Amino acid sequence: MAEAKTLLDLAREQQDKYRTPIVMGTLDNKWHDLQTPIVGQPGLIELDTPAGWQTYRRSALFLLVTAVSELYPEAEVVAQFTANKGLFCEINAPSWRLNLERTQAIAARMQAIVDEDRPIVKRACPREEAVELFKAHKLVAKAELIAELTQPTVSIYQCGECQDYFYGPMVPHTGLIDRFALDYEAPGVLLRTPDAHSGGQVRAYVPQPKLSHILSEAEEWARILDCQYVTDLNRINRTGEMGEVIRVSEALQEKHIAQIAEHIAGHHHDLRLVLIAGPSSSGKTSFAQRLRIQLRTNGLHPVSISLDDYFKNRRDTPRNAQGEYDYECLEALDTELFNKDMLALMAGQEVTLPLYNFISGEREWHLERTISVGEGQPIIIEGIHGLNEKLSAAVPRANKFKIYVSALTQLNIDAHNRIPTTSARLLRRLVRDYQSRGAHALKTLHQWPAVREGEEKYIFPFQEEADVMFNSALIYELGMLKRYARPLLERVPPDVPEYTEAQFLLNFFQYVDDINCEDDVPNNSILREFIGKSVFFK
């Protein structure tokens, strides 16, 4: 009997129709490894796509794990977070510390494995056998994770003698992973690979000390809560300790907000303009409200101004390449008027603020919107361009305090499988869009690529302009969001392109238990901005 045809066989037949190598495929609109037998309607995905580059980075991490296991079998690779345009991984060993020489040796072994063009083989492994395999290799979190799954078999990838479990497809052979850089960053390494926005090239190294600091803080918070992996979260949930974790998580955030407010209050004669920016669903609005309250506890009386009201009239708004109005670009805002108004307010003058009418697309002025501010009244501005110096160019830098807010997930699936911050934010947005706007998951998923493109252009390049960064992620939130997001994702029909992303997120939920103690979430929590019943939103 002939062997079943695989997606890899189809890829070899069809490769000349694609500009870049085919690295993964679909069956009935669900993502699959190329080694999967074709059962259902097949499709192919090339490297130069968002999903293709995700597969590439995952495969590069496996390449790193393989190289370390061959050079230093006693060492463990722990994927931590995305920073400095790469993936930061700790490399821990019982008897030595990583250094530049060992990092260079690992990079050389990775390149040698690429040059060998080894196959990366996927095999179906009985779940109990996989648990014992990873226990033997002292990968306890991975063993516990697999033990909690319900399916009888799991997919194990093998490269040489190294075997591992990964959430998501791999490229079929190491020769495809020919673009990477490995930098020594104590106590680990930074693995840099191309991505969907880098034109197929490894991104240049960009120092981001502030982002690295806040990511390290997120890691420390996970240690404080004794919750680094999904299995830890599930254990806490099952033992009835989740209420305590929620309260400590919220207290850690409140403490950080209070520290930011105390700094502003201590320099309020100079820091007149507080600018808050961050990507979609990072919780900027709730953060701004909580900061306002903390500033009041310091004796200040802040004034909040919406940047949306400084949109130009619709007819004057620039258009994007598709001919649609581009409300994301800086040029959609009347920066000249904004700067004029801010300088006037800081000088103690009265200003009538504009009000943008989203129905008519016109700005309006009403006398009741005439305000003035005193010296003890910092002006809080929230908007995606807050970190861009061009927004407030006329205001001296010494009079501005810039805050970057993002949801930087502290929780990992296991040592080699991260929970992407982007996926966590997408789940937040899915739930919020339905809860507050009645928008179904299909609409949110369809809009997400354009949202991400805007973030790459208008937000992420300015991260390091911030005076302080705030991490809005809550370690317990995925189990809470699951209850809301899963039924929305299950309604995405299988005949639309967004179905693949919906299934990827749904499959991820197999690792996370439902968290049902929603009453323990305070009404000023950033999470309430998304699941509802926030004191800041009517």
XYZ file of C-alpha atoms in Angstrom:
538
model
C 0.000 0.000 0.000
C 1.424 3.361 -1.052
C 2.231 5.908 1.661
C -0.174 8.809 1.959
C 0.867 11.973 0.165
C 2.042 14.702 2.550
C 1.970 18.475 2.417
C 5.755 18.279 1.917
C 5.223 16.255 -1.260
C 2.769 18.883 -2.473
C 5.208 21.677 -1.541
C 7.957 20.092 -3.656
C 5.568 19.925 -6.608
C 4.364 23.518 -6.197
C 7.493 25.334 -4.967
C 8.257 26.993 -8.314
C 4.958 28.895 -8.020
C 6.131 30.642 -4.836
C 8.666 33.420 -4.368
C 10.070 32.134 -1.045
C 10.390 28.599 0.396
C 7.199 26.871 1.486
C 7.533 26.254 5.234
C 4.099 25.096 6.387
C 0.657 24.244 5.088
C -3.030 24.065 5.854
C -5.618 21.318 5.824
C -9.217 22.498 5.798
C -7.915 25.966 6.702
C -6.000 24.819 9.810
C -2.228 25.255 10.128
C -0.155 22.064 9.840
C 3.441 20.916 9.585
C 4.532 19.998 6.057
C 5.115 16.398 7.152
C 1.375 15.955 7.758
C -0.461 13.497 5.443
C -3.018 15.213 3.231
C -6.479 14.521 4.582
C -8.818 17.309 3.561
C -8.403 20.440 1.445
C -4.686 21.366 1.355
C -3.017 24.757 1.163
C 0.601 25.935 1.294
C 2.191 28.861 3.173
C 5.511 30.354 2.118
C 8.179 31.866 4.324
C 7.539 35.530 3.582
C 4.214 35.711 5.419
C 3.467 36.460 9.082
C 2.706 32.789 9.762
C 5.779 31.700 7.810
C 8.129 33.879 9.842
C 6.539 32.648 13.079
C 7.379 29.108 11.974
C 10.897 30.253 11.118
C 11.501 31.772 14.571
C 10.089 28.676 16.279
C 12.425 26.521 14.194
C 15.398 28.787 14.993
C 14.656 28.309 18.693
C 14.689 24.531 18.176
C 18.017 24.976 16.368
C 19.359 26.807 19.446
C 18.015 24.119 21.806
C 19.611 21.398 19.638
C 22.998 23.141 19.530
C 23.040 23.665 23.306
C 22.016 20.042 23.960
C 24.891 18.791 21.779
C 27.549 21.091 23.243
C 26.374 21.329 26.846
C 23.922 18.505 27.620
C 23.699 19.623 31.255
C 22.400 23.095 30.295
C 18.777 24.208 29.901
C 17.465 26.797 27.425
C 14.550 28.888 28.708
C 12.805 31.157 26.171
C 11.849 34.289 28.088
C 10.570 37.193 26.016
C 10.886 39.201 22.802
C 13.178 42.221 23.139
C 15.740 44.163 21.107
C 14.207 42.736 17.908
C 14.981 39.191 19.026
C 14.056 36.382 21.407
C 15.869 36.522 24.745
C 16.665 33.076 26.169
C 18.400 32.210 29.406
C 20.899 29.352 29.270
C 21.316 27.810 32.712
C 23.832 25.178 33.772
C 24.550 23.777 37.263
C 28.335 24.206 37.192
C 29.081 27.178 34.923
C 27.752 30.531 33.724
C 27.246 31.529 30.143
C 29.882 33.839 28.665
C 30.820 35.296 25.290
C 33.058 32.347 24.381
C 30.310 29.790 25.019
C 27.792 31.937 23.122
C 30.104 32.009 20.106
C 30.534 28.228 20.345
C 26.750 27.757 20.375
C 26.333 30.050 17.362
C 29.010 28.103 15.485
C 27.280 24.787 16.278
C 23.950 26.226 15.098
C 25.564 27.228 11.799
C 27.131 23.775 11.447
C 23.716 22.137 11.919
C 22.289 24.485 9.257
C 25.132 23.574 6.895
C 24.435 19.856 7.457
C 20.836 20.506 6.357
C 19.528 17.935 8.822
C 15.928 16.815 8.593
C 13.612 17.974 11.379
C 11.407 14.949 11.823
C 7.956 14.961 13.375
C 6.577 11.810 14.941
C 3.413 10.961 16.792
C 4.339 9.892 20.312
C 1.996 8.310 22.889
C 1.306 10.907 25.571
C 2.588 8.744 28.445
C 5.811 8.034 26.556
C 6.337 11.757 25.916
C 5.831 12.509 29.627
C 8.504 9.980 30.583
C 10.844 11.283 27.863
C 10.779 14.838 29.215
C 10.936 13.745 32.838
C 14.132 11.873 31.976
C 15.542 15.086 30.489
C 14.488 17.031 33.619
C 12.048 19.186 31.608
C 9.475 19.034 34.390
C 7.141 21.813 33.202
C 6.965 20.278 29.717
C 6.236 16.826 31.177
C 3.490 18.240 33.403
C 2.011 20.172 30.490
C 1.769 17.088 28.263
C 0.407 14.977 31.138
C -2.556 17.377 31.397
C -3.491 17.091 27.708
C -6.432 14.888 26.751
C -5.319 13.557 23.356
C -3.652 10.088 23.296
C -0.658 11.223 21.194
C 1.440 14.378 20.843
C 3.769 15.515 18.073
C 7.463 15.333 18.972
C 10.117 16.969 16.782
C 13.581 15.496 16.455
C 16.773 17.071 15.103
C 19.743 14.757 15.429
C 19.415 13.249 18.906
C 17.488 16.219 20.324
C 13.745 15.709 20.848
C 11.280 18.405 21.872
C 7.629 19.414 21.941
C 6.610 22.692 20.310
C 3.272 24.425 19.938
C 3.149 25.046 16.207
C 4.749 23.757 12.984
C 8.481 23.494 12.192
C 10.344 23.846 8.906
C 11.202 20.400 7.472
C 15.016 20.727 7.474
C 17.654 22.916 9.077
C 19.051 24.269 5.801
C 16.081 26.632 5.694
C 17.122 28.316 8.981
C 20.057 30.117 7.372
C 19.441 33.648 8.683
C 20.002 34.311 12.364
C 22.290 36.104 14.810
C 23.104 35.108 18.378
C 24.235 37.821 20.802
C 25.563 37.306 24.318
C 23.379 39.172 26.822
C 24.064 37.955 30.363
C 22.574 35.779 31.749
C 21.486 34.530 28.338
C 21.459 35.085 24.612
C 19.455 37.138 22.159
C 18.365 35.142 19.119
C 17.630 37.501 16.216
C 15.825 36.320 13.079
C 13.981 38.017 10.193
C 10.290 38.781 10.582
C 7.340 39.911 8.504
C 8.483 43.541 8.611
C 12.240 43.170 8.008
C 12.318 42.293 4.308
C 13.754 38.841 4.924
C 16.841 40.188 6.695
C 17.989 39.754 10.283
C 17.125 42.992 12.017
C 19.970 45.187 13.172
C 20.670 45.052 16.879
C 18.783 47.896 18.556
C 19.566 48.429 22.247
C 16.314 48.716 24.226
C 17.391 48.915 27.876
C 14.056 50.260 29.124
C 12.067 47.489 27.473
C 14.540 44.879 28.727
C 14.162 46.274 32.249
C 10.366 46.055 32.253
C 10.518 42.528 30.815
C 12.908 41.521 33.584
C 10.444 43.034 36.060
C 7.672 40.899 34.533
C 9.844 37.826 35.036
C 10.424 38.855 38.666
C 6.668 39.283 39.228
C 6.147 35.739 37.920
C 8.674 34.504 40.473
C 6.985 36.450 43.278
C 3.707 34.752 42.375
C 5.427 31.360 41.935
C 3.781 31.183 38.517
C 6.140 30.982 35.534
C 4.335 28.388 33.412
C 0.746 27.569 32.481
C 0.948 24.414 34.621
C 1.704 26.633 37.640
C -1.379 28.740 36.906
C -3.537 25.614 36.593
C -2.176 24.257 39.894
C -2.964 27.529 41.683
C -6.457 27.523 40.198
C -7.166 23.923 41.223
C -5.971 24.424 44.798
C -8.277 27.395 45.350
C -5.485 29.970 45.653
C -6.411 32.049 42.600
C -8.049 34.815 44.615
C -4.746 35.462 46.382
C -2.840 35.531 43.065
C -5.355 38.014 41.626
C -4.983 40.308 44.640
C -1.165 40.185 44.606
C -1.068 40.731 40.821
C -3.296 43.773 41.122
C -1.267 45.082 44.078
C 1.975 44.822 42.101
C 0.464 46.947 39.339
C -1.023 49.470 41.763
C 2.353 49.809 43.490
C 4.026 50.601 40.157
C 1.339 53.149 39.213
C 1.767 54.803 42.624
C 5.537 55.029 42.095
C 5.023 56.706 38.698
C 2.541 59.158 40.242
C 4.945 59.973 43.080
C 7.693 60.758 40.576
C 5.430 63.097 38.605
C 4.221 64.755 41.804
C 7.785 65.245 42.995
C 8.623 67.086 39.757
C 5.226 68.628 38.972
C 6.642 72.139 38.516
C 8.477 70.850 35.435
C 6.426 67.840 34.263
C 3.326 69.580 32.908
C 2.407 67.209 30.078
C 1.989 63.465 30.766
C 1.873 61.536 27.468
C 0.657 57.921 27.501
C 1.024 55.616 24.497
C 0.982 51.912 23.751
C -0.254 49.314 21.266
C -3.851 48.172 20.844
C -5.494 46.557 23.878
C -2.630 47.414 26.192
C -5.017 48.969 28.717
C -3.921 52.582 28.188
C -7.282 54.065 29.137
C -7.597 52.215 32.448
C -3.967 52.976 33.237
C -4.532 56.687 32.560
C -7.530 56.703 34.905
C -5.671 54.900 37.676
C -2.705 57.245 37.274
C -5.073 60.216 37.557
C -6.395 58.882 40.864
C -2.894 58.251 42.202
C -1.882 61.792 41.217
C -4.826 63.088 43.238
C -3.597 61.178 46.294
C -0.414 63.215 45.869
C -2.358 66.471 46.065
C -2.479 67.166 42.317
C -5.572 67.802 40.186
C -4.776 66.418 36.724
C -6.754 67.271 33.604
C -7.320 64.614 30.918
C -7.487 65.620 27.249
C -8.358 63.237 24.416
C -5.990 63.295 21.456
C -8.872 62.048 19.272
C -10.420 65.507 19.476
C -7.447 66.855 17.535
C -8.243 64.835 14.431
C -8.321 66.986 11.332
C -11.639 67.319 9.533
C -12.278 64.143 7.598
C -11.834 65.825 4.205
C -8.302 66.854 5.257
C -7.300 63.398 6.523
C -4.546 61.608 4.525
C -5.419 58.409 2.710
C -3.497 55.130 2.758
C -2.371 52.995 -0.190
C -5.871 51.479 -0.415
C -7.425 54.930 -0.771
C -9.029 54.793 2.692
C -8.731 57.505 5.330
C -5.638 56.824 7.446
C -6.566 57.775 10.996
C -3.480 55.989 12.372
C -0.831 58.294 10.914
C 0.437 61.358 12.769
C -0.635 63.583 9.875
C -4.292 62.781 10.671
C -3.897 64.996 13.754
C -3.770 68.769 13.807
C -0.427 68.886 15.591
C -0.093 72.639 15.048
C -3.306 73.319 16.991
C -2.423 70.732 19.620
C 0.939 72.355 20.335
C -0.598 75.843 20.380
C -3.256 74.735 22.899
C -0.808 72.896 25.150
C 1.571 75.859 25.327
C -1.340 78.196 26.083
C -2.631 75.959 28.886
C 0.849 75.609 30.375
C 1.096 79.428 30.352
C -2.105 79.661 32.407
C -4.313 80.841 29.544
C -7.868 79.725 28.794
C -8.337 77.400 25.824
C -11.510 76.131 24.159
C -10.792 72.494 23.341
C -12.060 71.053 20.056
C -14.557 68.177 20.045
C -14.293 65.777 17.112
C -17.661 64.599 15.816
C -17.061 61.066 14.531
C -20.415 61.035 12.719
C -19.966 64.236 10.699
C -16.171 63.994 10.531
C -15.899 67.630 11.619
C -14.397 69.370 14.635
C -16.718 71.412 16.815
C -16.107 74.070 19.452
C -18.363 74.567 22.472
C -17.912 77.236 25.146
C -18.436 74.707 27.941
C -15.177 73.053 26.789
C -13.179 76.150 27.709
C -10.603 75.263 30.370
C -7.485 76.527 32.065
C -5.001 74.674 34.257
C -2.918 75.674 37.220
C 0.614 74.672 38.151
C -0.596 71.683 40.186
C -2.633 70.312 37.292
C -0.631 68.047 34.998
C -2.265 67.482 31.603
C -2.745 63.783 30.796
C -2.763 62.941 27.076
C -3.468 59.389 25.898
C -2.939 58.381 22.262
C -0.862 56.179 19.987
C 1.544 58.988 19.013
C 2.295 60.121 22.553
C 5.920 58.970 22.450
C 6.644 60.545 19.072
C 8.428 63.852 19.708
C 6.837 65.297 16.555
C 3.418 65.253 18.219
C 4.422 67.793 20.876
C 7.511 69.316 19.260
C 6.795 72.857 20.523
C 6.643 71.741 24.158
C 10.114 71.585 25.765
C 11.198 67.993 26.480
C 11.872 68.908 30.118
C 8.148 69.660 30.546
C 7.002 66.257 29.277
C 6.785 62.844 30.931
C 6.252 59.961 28.517
C 4.802 56.600 29.561
C 4.736 53.458 27.422
C 2.033 50.924 28.335
C 2.039 47.396 26.956
C 0.827 43.935 27.932
C 4.073 41.941 28.207
C 2.991 38.436 29.126
C 4.898 36.959 32.066
C 3.506 33.448 31.576
C 5.022 30.793 29.299
C 3.544 27.479 28.173
C 6.833 25.795 29.093
C 10.562 26.494 28.795
C 10.524 26.421 24.972
C 6.982 27.586 24.185
C 6.133 31.219 24.790
C 2.758 32.891 24.913
C 3.206 35.681 22.342
C 2.348 39.120 23.692
C 0.584 39.798 20.384
C -1.752 36.818 20.900
C -2.549 37.926 24.455
C -3.457 41.421 23.226
C -5.556 39.971 20.412
C -7.567 37.934 22.933
C -8.150 41.091 24.980
C -9.337 42.948 21.888
C -11.611 40.090 20.767
C -13.386 40.123 24.113
C -13.593 43.920 24.415
C -14.846 44.432 20.853
C -17.699 42.023 21.496
C -18.458 43.194 25.042
C -18.498 46.923 24.301
C -19.164 47.177 20.555
C -21.003 43.983 19.645
C -18.293 43.153 17.086
C -17.851 39.455 16.360
C -14.462 37.739 16.323
C -14.340 37.569 12.523
C -14.343 41.365 12.242
C -11.649 41.764 14.908
C -9.439 39.071 13.352
C -9.858 40.667 9.925
C -8.777 44.084 11.229
C -5.870 42.789 13.326
C -3.165 42.689 10.581
C -3.801 46.371 9.784
C -3.687 47.196 13.505
C -0.357 45.385 13.827
C 1.025 47.186 10.782
C 0.115 50.526 12.366
C 1.837 49.536 15.615
C 5.020 48.641 13.777
C 5.027 52.063 12.081
C 3.748 54.400 14.760
C 4.313 52.880 18.204
C 7.121 50.320 18.536
C 9.851 52.508 16.976
C 9.324 55.053 19.779
C 9.298 52.676 22.784
C 12.643 53.820 24.099
C 11.503 57.465 24.007
C 9.459 56.708 27.123
C 10.593 57.956 30.519
C 8.979 54.913 32.122
C 7.330 51.707 30.914
C 4.351 50.005 32.509
C 3.436 46.348 32.012
C -0.346 45.953 32.011
C -0.356 42.138 31.667
C -1.891 40.190 34.544
C -0.581 36.700 35.086
C -4.059 35.255 35.605
C -5.828 36.950 32.700
C -5.624 34.185 30.072
C -7.734 31.805 32.143
C -10.270 34.577 32.646
C -10.312 35.699 28.995
C -10.702 32.090 27.829
C -14.284 31.943 29.125
C -15.209 34.915 26.956
C -13.010 34.388 23.904
C -13.553 30.683 23.227
C -17.248 30.906 22.222
C -16.466 33.914 20.018
C -13.639 32.088 18.228
C -15.771 28.962 17.785
C -18.212 31.026 15.702
C -15.610 31.917 13.060
C -16.679 29.943 9.950
C -14.181 27.502 8.386
C -14.381 29.023 4.896
C -12.710 32.372 5.725
C -8.956 33.132 5.978
C -9.338 34.234 9.627
C -10.333 30.685 10.572
C -6.671 29.585 10.779
C -5.845 32.217 13.418
C -9.048 31.412 15.302
C -8.125 27.722 15.427
C -4.574 28.513 16.541
C -5.944 30.494 19.488
C -8.579 27.865 20.283
C -5.966 25.100 20.321
C -3.871 27.177 22.694
C -6.746 27.133 25.196
C -6.244 23.387 25.681
C -3.353 24.241 27.997
C -5.205 26.747 30.207
C -7.916 25.952 32.757
C -10.947 28.210 33.026
C -10.621 30.644 35.931
C -14.069 31.243 37.385
C -13.441 33.541 40.364
C -14.277 36.702 38.420
C -15.738 38.380 41.510
C -12.177 38.610 42.866
C -11.171 40.941 40.007
C -11.485 44.531 41.308
C -13.640 46.976 39.358
C -10.642 49.232 38.619
C -8.546 46.376 37.201
C -7.090 46.859 33.738
C -8.665 43.502 32.858
C -12.105 45.033 33.500
C -11.525 47.276 30.460
C -11.931 44.098 28.403
C -14.258 41.742 30.301
C -16.604 44.486 31.506
C -17.871 46.054 34.765
C -15.018 48.549 34.926
C -15.590 51.542 37.144
C -13.979 53.662 34.402
C -16.358 52.674 31.571
C -20.106 53.042 31.386
